[in-house]
Amino acid sequence: MDCLTVSIASGAIMGRWCNATVWRTAILFGVFQALMPLLGWVAARLFAARVETYGHFIAFALLLFIGLRMAWEGIHPHDDDDKHPSLQPQRLTTQLLLAVATSIDALAVGIGMGLTGYNTLRSLVLPLAIIALTSLLMSLVGFGAGIRFGRIASTKIRPELLGGLILVLLAVKMLLAH
């Protein structure tokens, strides 16, 4: 759901479908959503308590920072804001940062997997493949919805402000959920 939410915000900011950006982001979201539980599974054998305790704080801080910055620039636009919005979904660095931020809480899932019977890497293949595919598909749907919604909403509210508010709400949800 985090991938869906961030993809909606990114699509609203982009305003149009760009195959390279949409597919690269969706693939990165899928990869990171599967990679983090794998890392959590490994961490469960090393230091489960620390990852479970601090992972959601890191995700909260990253999403809050990005969201507040976007919202600020949506309220206080610069003259060249349309050329350089605060969140540039087409940039690889932005995509990687969002992929990490939305998947950090999946570390806890991996820790849980490591403690509840997933004893081998082979036992993780199917669950991780399902996670990756679902995240990829939800991201694609989110981009489509965000682009469509962004066109409608952009006449009333700046996409950067809307996207920023969505990310701030997602950050708060992550913090309150733990």
XYZ file of N, CA and C in Angstrom:
534
model
N 0.817 -1.195 0.000
C 0.000 0.000 0.000
C 0.859 1.257 0.000
N 2.032 1.174 0.625
C 2.932 2.326 0.613
C 3.378 2.642 -0.815
N 3.673 1.604 -1.581
C 4.059 1.806 -2.987
C 2.930 2.455 -3.762
N 1.719 2.008 -3.525
C 0.556 2.576 -4.198
C 0.433 4.066 -3.877
N 0.526 4.399 -2.606
C 0.370 5.781 -2.167
C 1.431 6.688 -2.767
N 2.683 6.272 -2.700
C 3.771 7.088 -3.236
C 3.673 7.175 -4.757
N 3.233 6.116 -5.400
C 3.058 6.144 -6.853
C 1.948 7.102 -7.261
N 0.884 7.165 -6.475
C -0.183 8.131 -6.745
C 0.374 9.548 -6.675
N 1.138 9.831 -5.622
C 1.729 11.171 -5.485
C 2.684 11.460 -6.637
N 3.513 10.501 -6.992
C 4.472 10.696 -8.090
C 3.748 10.905 -9.413
N 2.709 10.120 -9.662
C 1.945 10.274 -10.892
C 1.266 11.627 -10.974
N 0.740 12.107 -9.845
C 0.100 13.427 -9.826
C 1.104 14.518 -10.159
N 2.321 14.373 -9.666
C 3.356 15.370 -9.941
C 3.792 15.307 -11.397
N 3.965 14.095 -11.927
C 4.415 13.947 -13.311
C 3.372 14.469 -14.294
N 2.115 14.141 -14.064
C 1.052 14.633 -14.917
C 0.865 13.891 -16.238
N 1.765 13.004 -16.550
C 1.648 12.219 -17.783
C 2.402 10.913 -17.594
N 2.035 9.919 -18.393
C 2.666 8.604 -18.326
C 3.996 8.653 -19.061
N 5.049 8.264 -18.385
C 6.376 8.148 -18.987
C 6.855 6.725 -18.706
N 6.884 5.895 -19.747
C 7.210 4.480 -19.567
C 8.481 4.255 -18.767
N 9.552 4.967 -19.092
C 10.828 4.747 -18.410
C 10.708 5.021 -16.914
N 10.107 6.134 -16.550
C 9.978 6.499 -15.141
C 9.038 5.550 -14.405
N 7.881 5.305 -14.975
C 6.877 4.471 -14.309
C 7.404 3.052 -14.106
N 7.941 2.449 -15.146
C 8.416 1.061 -15.039
C 9.646 0.941 -14.154
N 10.575 1.882 -14.260
C 11.769 1.804 -13.401
C 11.370 1.951 -11.935
N 10.473 2.882 -11.644
C 10.020 3.061 -10.261
C 9.282 1.824 -9.766
N 8.378 1.304 -10.573
C 7.616 0.117 -10.171
C 8.537 -1.077 -9.925
N 9.528 -1.242 -10.788
C 10.479 -2.346 -10.610
C 11.304 -2.137 -9.345
N 11.768 -0.910 -9.114
C 12.536 -0.633 -7.894
C 11.684 -0.870 -6.649
N 10.432 -0.431 -6.681
C 9.553 -0.668 -5.532
C 9.388 -2.162 -5.298
N 9.167 -2.926 -6.358
C 9.023 -4.369 -6.221
C 10.270 -5.024 -5.672
N 11.422 -4.631 -6.199
C 12.694 -5.208 -5.756
C 12.944 -4.879 -4.288
N 12.765 -3.615 -3.902
C 13.043 -3.232 -2.523
C 12.025 -3.815 -1.545
N 10.752 -3.941 -1.970
C 9.753 -4.544 -1.093
C 10.060 -6.017 -0.846
N 10.728 -6.667 -1.777
C 11.141 -8.065 -1.578
C 12.507 -8.155 -0.903
N 13.384 -7.216 -1.202
C 14.735 -7.230 -0.633
C 14.725 -6.965 0.875
N 13.895 -6.038 1.316
C 13.887 -5.693 2.745
C 13.460 -6.865 3.634
N 12.426 -7.630 3.282
C 12.136 -8.807 4.124
C 13.289 -9.818 4.126
N 13.960 -9.931 3.002
C 15.121 -10.823 2.958
C 16.195 -10.325 3.927
N 16.456 -9.032 3.897
C 17.428 -8.464 4.842
C 16.946 -8.609 6.279
N 15.639 -8.440 6.494
C 15.079 -8.640 7.831
C 15.225 -10.067 8.301
N 15.054 -11.004 7.380
C 15.223 -12.422 7.700
C 16.650 -12.695 8.157
N 17.611 -12.097 7.435
C 19.017 -12.238 7.820
C 19.253 -11.552 9.161
N 18.676 -10.375 9.325
C 18.858 -9.630 10.574
C 18.260 -10.360 11.766
N 17.204 -11.128 11.534
C 16.577 -11.869 12.631
C 17.573 -12.803 13.289
N 18.500 -13.294 12.507
C 19.514 -14.183 13.047
C 20.659 -13.408 13.704
N 20.738 -12.113 13.425
C 21.854 -11.332 13.949
C 21.440 -10.380 15.081
N 20.477 -9.503 14.787
C 20.106 -8.496 15.790
C 18.680 -8.016 15.573
N 17.720 -8.873 15.775
C 16.306 -8.596 15.494
C 15.755 -7.416 16.284
N 16.073 -7.298 17.535
C 15.458 -6.271 18.379
C 15.750 -4.860 17.885
N 16.961 -4.592 17.464
C 17.309 -3.234 17.020
C 16.606 -2.846 15.730
N 16.568 -3.756 14.759
C 15.909 -3.461 13.489
C 14.428 -3.221 13.720
N 13.810 -4.066 14.518
C 12.380 -3.932 14.774
C 12.084 -2.648 15.543
N 12.985 -2.232 16.412
C 12.778 -1.045 17.219
C 12.948 0.245 16.425
N 13.927 0.327 15.541
C 14.267 1.591 14.896
C 13.883 1.703 13.425
N 13.540 0.618 12.747
C 13.255 0.658 11.320
C 12.148 1.620 10.938
N 11.053 1.602 11.697
C 9.939 2.488 11.358
C 10.266 3.952 11.626
N 11.166 4.243 12.564
C 11.587 5.624 12.791
C 12.366 6.167 11.591
N 13.192 5.325 11.007
C 13.955 5.731 9.823
C 13.007 5.998 8.661
N 12.062 5.096 8.426
C 11.081 5.294 7.351
C 10.268 6.565 7.600
N 9.845 6.780 8.834
C 9.089 7.975 9.203
C 9.886 9.240 8.879
N 11.142 9.275 9.302
C 11.965 10.462 9.087
C 12.165 10.756 7.597
N 12.448 9.724 6.807
C 12.654 9.926 5.368
C 11.391 10.447 4.692
N 10.267 9.794 4.936
C 9.021 10.213 4.294
C 8.551 11.579 4.796
N 8.725 11.841 6.080
C 8.341 13.143 6.627
C 9.174 14.256 5.997
N 10.470 14.054 5.894
C 11.345 15.063 5.298
C 10.943 15.360 3.857
N 10.787 14.304 3.058
C 10.419 14.483 1.648
C 9.049 15.142 1.546
N 8.087 14.667 2.334
C 6.733 15.194 2.283
C 6.640 16.646 2.700
N 7.302 17.015 3.795
C 7.279 18.407 4.245
C 7.954 19.337 3.236
N 9.038 18.868 2.661
C 9.722 19.677 1.646
C 8.818 19.895 0.434
N 8.150 18.836 -0.005
C 7.234 18.959 -1.140
C 6.081 19.903 -0.810
N 5.472 19.718 0.367
C 4.337 20.555 0.759
C 4.763 22.020 0.849
N 5.928 22.276 1.425
C 6.444 23.642 1.534
C 6.576 24.283 0.151
N 7.139 23.541 -0.781
C 7.314 24.087 -2.122
C 5.992 24.181 -2.871
N 5.009 23.379 -2.474
C 3.679 23.517 -3.055
C 2.982 24.773 -2.578
N 3.249 25.166 -1.333
C 2.669 26.384 -0.768
C 3.447 27.615 -1.203
N 4.771 27.491 -1.252
C 5.656 28.602 -1.599
C 6.425 28.276 -2.877
N 5.748 28.306 -4.021
C 6.440 27.916 -5.263
C 7.489 28.938 -5.668
N 8.529 28.447 -6.322
C 9.556 29.310 -6.891
C 9.147 29.642 -8.314
N 9.798 30.607 -8.898
C 9.484 30.990 -10.278
C 9.703 29.840 -11.238
N 10.735 29.044 -10.997
C 11.044 27.937 -11.907
C 10.545 26.604 -11.359
N 9.521 26.643 -10.479
C 9.043 25.445 -9.803
C 8.539 24.377 -10.764
N 7.912 24.785 -11.858
C 7.421 23.787 -12.804
C 8.563 23.042 -13.469
N 9.725 23.671 -13.584
C 10.880 23.013 -14.186
C 11.614 22.138 -13.185
N 11.552 22.489 -11.909
C 12.303 21.766 -10.872
C 11.450 21.556 -9.625
N 10.420 20.688 -9.684
C 9.636 20.436 -8.482
C 10.481 19.750 -7.420
N 10.054 19.850 -6.157
C 10.835 19.283 -5.065
C 10.973 17.769 -5.180
N 9.936 17.103 -5.632
C 10.017 15.665 -5.863
C 10.039 15.464 -7.363
N 11.102 14.920 -7.842
C 11.246 14.676 -9.275
C 11.208 13.173 -9.507
N 9.998 12.626 -9.731
C 9.847 11.178 -9.848
C 10.691 10.554 -10.957
N 11.087 11.320 -11.944
C 11.861 10.773 -13.053
C 13.338 10.578 -12.699
N 13.795 11.113 -11.579
C 15.200 10.970 -11.178
C 15.427 9.647 -10.455
N 16.486 8.958 -10.833
C 16.819 7.676 -10.219
C 17.064 7.827 -8.722
N 17.723 8.904 -8.309
C 17.987 9.089 -6.876
C 16.685 9.225 -6.090
N 15.713 9.926 -6.647
C 14.404 10.055 -5.998
C 13.728 8.698 -5.917
N 13.763 7.948 -7.005
C 13.135 6.628 -7.035
C 13.767 5.700 -6.002
N 15.073 5.721 -5.908
C 15.765 4.866 -4.927
C 15.422 5.276 -3.500
N 15.409 6.571 -3.233
C 15.078 7.061 -1.891
C 13.659 6.655 -1.508
N 12.721 6.810 -2.425
C 11.340 6.428 -2.140
C 11.199 4.911 -1.996
N 11.935 4.159 -2.799
C 11.878 2.694 -2.691
C 12.384 2.233 -1.323
N 13.446 2.835 -0.855
C 13.979 2.489 0.469
C 13.005 2.933 1.557
N 12.531 4.169 1.468
C 11.659 4.711 2.515
C 10.367 3.912 2.658
N 9.792 3.481 1.528
C 8.523 2.743 1.607
C 8.706 1.287 1.990
N 9.928 0.797 1.942
C 10.127 -0.636 2.209
C 10.846 -0.926 3.520
N 11.267 0.089 4.231
C 12.010 -0.154 5.476
C 11.180 -0.948 6.479
N 9.888 -0.647 6.567
C 9.081 -1.382 7.542
C 8.938 -2.856 7.178
N 9.260 -3.217 5.937
C 9.233 -4.629 5.533
C 10.370 -5.425 6.185
N 11.344 -4.725 6.753
C 12.385 -5.422 7.521
C 11.745 -6.227 8.655
N 10.745 -5.631 9.295
C 10.073 -6.317 10.399
C 9.362 -7.574 9.909
N 8.816 -7.513 8.694
C 8.182 -8.705 8.108
C 9.216 -9.817 7.976
N 10.382 -9.465 7.487
C 11.449 -10.449 7.342
C 11.905 -11.012 8.674
N 11.942 -10.166 9.678
C 12.295 -10.639 11.015
C 11.264 -11.658 11.481
N 9.995 -11.313 11.269
C 8.921 -12.245 11.625
C 9.042 -13.557 10.875
N 9.390 -13.481 9.601
C 9.560 -14.698 8.802
C 10.699 -15.550 9.365
N 11.760 -14.876 9.773
C 12.905 -15.595 10.312
C 12.625 -16.263 11.637
N 11.630 -15.746 12.350
C 11.306 -16.285 13.668
C 10.114 -17.241 13.653
N 9.460 -17.404 12.490
C 8.235 -18.211 12.452
C 8.271 -19.341 11.435
N 9.409 -19.921 11.207
C 9.426 -21.132 10.412
C 10.049 -21.054 9.031
N 10.394 -19.897 8.575
C 11.095 -19.790 7.290
C 12.581 -19.963 7.590
N 13.032 -21.204 7.527
C 14.383 -21.515 7.975
C 15.426 -21.512 6.870
N 14.984 -21.532 5.617
C 15.934 -21.571 4.508
C 15.591 -20.476 3.491
N 16.580 -20.107 2.706
C 16.338 -19.143 1.632
C 15.313 -19.681 0.640
N 15.342 -20.955 0.425
C 14.402 -21.584 -0.513
C 12.953 -21.382 -0.069
N 12.716 -21.410 1.241
C 11.354 -21.223 1.744
C 10.851 -19.791 1.559
N 11.763 -18.860 1.297
C 11.394 -17.453 1.117
C 11.079 -17.082 -0.328
N 11.466 -17.917 -1.280
C 11.361 -17.557 -2.699
C 9.936 -17.179 -3.090
N 8.964 -18.021 -2.811
C 7.591 -17.741 -3.221
C 7.021 -16.497 -2.518
N 7.124 -16.392 -1.191
C 6.582 -15.183 -0.551
C 7.236 -13.896 -1.068
N 8.538 -13.912 -1.262
C 9.218 -12.708 -1.744
C 8.839 -12.384 -3.187
N 8.637 -13.400 -4.011
C 8.201 -13.172 -5.396
C 6.803 -12.561 -5.416
N 5.919 -13.032 -4.546
C 4.567 -12.474 -4.461
C 4.610 -11.025 -3.997
N 5.433 -10.743 -3.009
C 5.593 -9.371 -2.513
C 6.094 -8.458 -3.632
N 7.111 -8.906 -4.360
C 7.686 -8.086 -5.432
C 6.664 -7.814 -6.529
N 5.970 -8.845 -6.962
C 4.994 -8.689 -8.046
C 3.822 -7.811 -7.623
N 3.324 -8.025 -6.426
C 2.214 -7.211 -5.920
C 2.622 -5.748 -5.818
N 3.804 -5.482 -5.303
C 4.288 -4.105 -5.181
C 4.449 -3.453 -6.544
N 4.994 -4.183 -7.502
C 5.154 -3.674 -8.854
C 3.786 -3.311 -9.446
N 2.822 -4.228 -9.339
C 1.493 -3.981 -9.901
C 0.788 -2.815 -9.206
N 0.885 -2.748 -7.897
C 0.259 -1.642 -7.168
C 0.891 -0.308 -7.542
N 2.177 -0.305 -7.814
C 2.857 0.918 -8.234
C 2.353 1.377 -9.600
N 2.187 0.440 -10.509
C 1.673 0.787 -11.836
C 0.263 1.368 -11.734
N -0.581 0.733 -10.936
C -1.940 1.235 -10.727
C -1.887 2.629 -10.097
N -1.005 2.808 -9.119
C -0.878 4.097 -8.449
C -0.462 5.214 -9.395
N 0.495 4.927 -10.259
C 0.914 5.945 -11.232
C -0.259 6.343 -12.120
N -0.985 5.348 -12.625
C -2.135 5.646 -13.483
C -3.168 6.497 -12.769
N -3.493 6.116 -11.530
C -4.473 6.875 -10.748
C -3.951 8.271 -10.426
N -2.679 8.365 -10.072
C -2.100 9.664 -9.735
C -2.082 10.621 -10.916
N -1.756 10.098 -12.087
C -1.736 10.939 -13.278
C -3.145 11.450 -13.567
N -4.102 10.551 -13.496
C -5.493 10.954 -13.760
C -5.992 11.931 -12.693
N -5.763 11.595 -11.430
C -6.205 12.461 -10.336
C -5.458 13.786 -10.346
N -4.174 13.727 -10.665
C -3.362 14.951 -10.711
C -3.868 15.941 -11.731
N -4.331 15.446 -12.850
C -4.886 16.344 -13.886
C -6.135 17.041 -13.377
N -6.952 16.311 -12.652
C -8.192 16.879 -12.119
C -7.880 17.847 -10.980
N -7.033 17.415 -10.042
C -6.750 18.203 -8.844
C -5.849 19.395 -9.106
N -5.028 19.343 -10.158
C -4.053 20.407 -10.371
C -4.707 21.749 -10.664
N -5.980 21.742 -11.026
C -6.658 23.010 -11.236
C -7.006 23.668 -9.908
N -7.062 22.891 -8.834
C -7.443 23.416 -7.532
C -6.301 23.429 -6.518
N -5.369 22.488 -6.644
C -4.277 22.361 -5.680
C -3.015 21.935 -6.428
N -1.905 22.466 -6.010
C -0.636 22.133 -6.662
C -0.289 20.672 -6.386
N 0.152 19.928 -7.403
C 0.489 18.511 -7.195
C 1.567 18.299 -6.135
N 2.522 19.224 -6.014
C 3.575 19.082 -5.009
C 3.004 19.135 -3.601
N 2.025 20.029 -3.378
C 1.394 20.128 -2.065
C 0.611 18.858 -1.769
N -0.161 18.393 -2.731
C -0.934 17.174 -2.557
C -0.021 15.974 -2.295
N 1.016 15.816 -3.108
C 1.968 14.720 -2.923
C 2.667 14.802 -1.581
N 3.057 16.003 -1.187
C 3.718 16.193 0.103
C 2.825 15.800 1.264
N 1.557 16.209 1.187
C 0.616 15.852 2.251
C 0.395 14.345 2.320
N 0.337 13.699 1.164
C 0.184 12.241 1.138
C 1.378 11.567 1.802
N 2.590 12.035 1.506
C 3.788 11.433 2.104
C 3.860 11.691 3.602
N 3.456 12.879 4.047
C 3.442 13.175 5.484
C 2.449 12.257 6.194
N 1.266 12.079 5.618
C 0.281 11.175 6.216
C 0.797 9.740 6.258
N 1.479 9.313 5.206
C 2.056 7.973 5.176
C 3.136 7.833 6.261
N 3.930 8.864 6.451
C 4.962 8.835 7.499
C 4.324 8.711 8.885
N 3.280 9.482 9.116
C 2.584 9.424 10.410
C 1.965 8.049 10.625
N 1.362 7.486 9.565
C 0.788 6.137 9.654
C 1.857 5.119 10.057
N 3.039 5.235 9.457
C 4.131 4.298 9.792
C 4.530 4.432 11.257
N 4.596 5.670 11.725
C 5.001 5.884 13.107
C 3.946 5.377 14.087
N 2.677 5.646 13.799
C 1.600 5.228 14.703
C 1.338 3.734 14.655
N 1.663 3.099 13.535
C 1.416 1.663 13.393
C 2.374 0.843 14.254
N 3.429 1.448 14.720
C 4.402 0.688 15.522
C 4.345 1.193 16.911
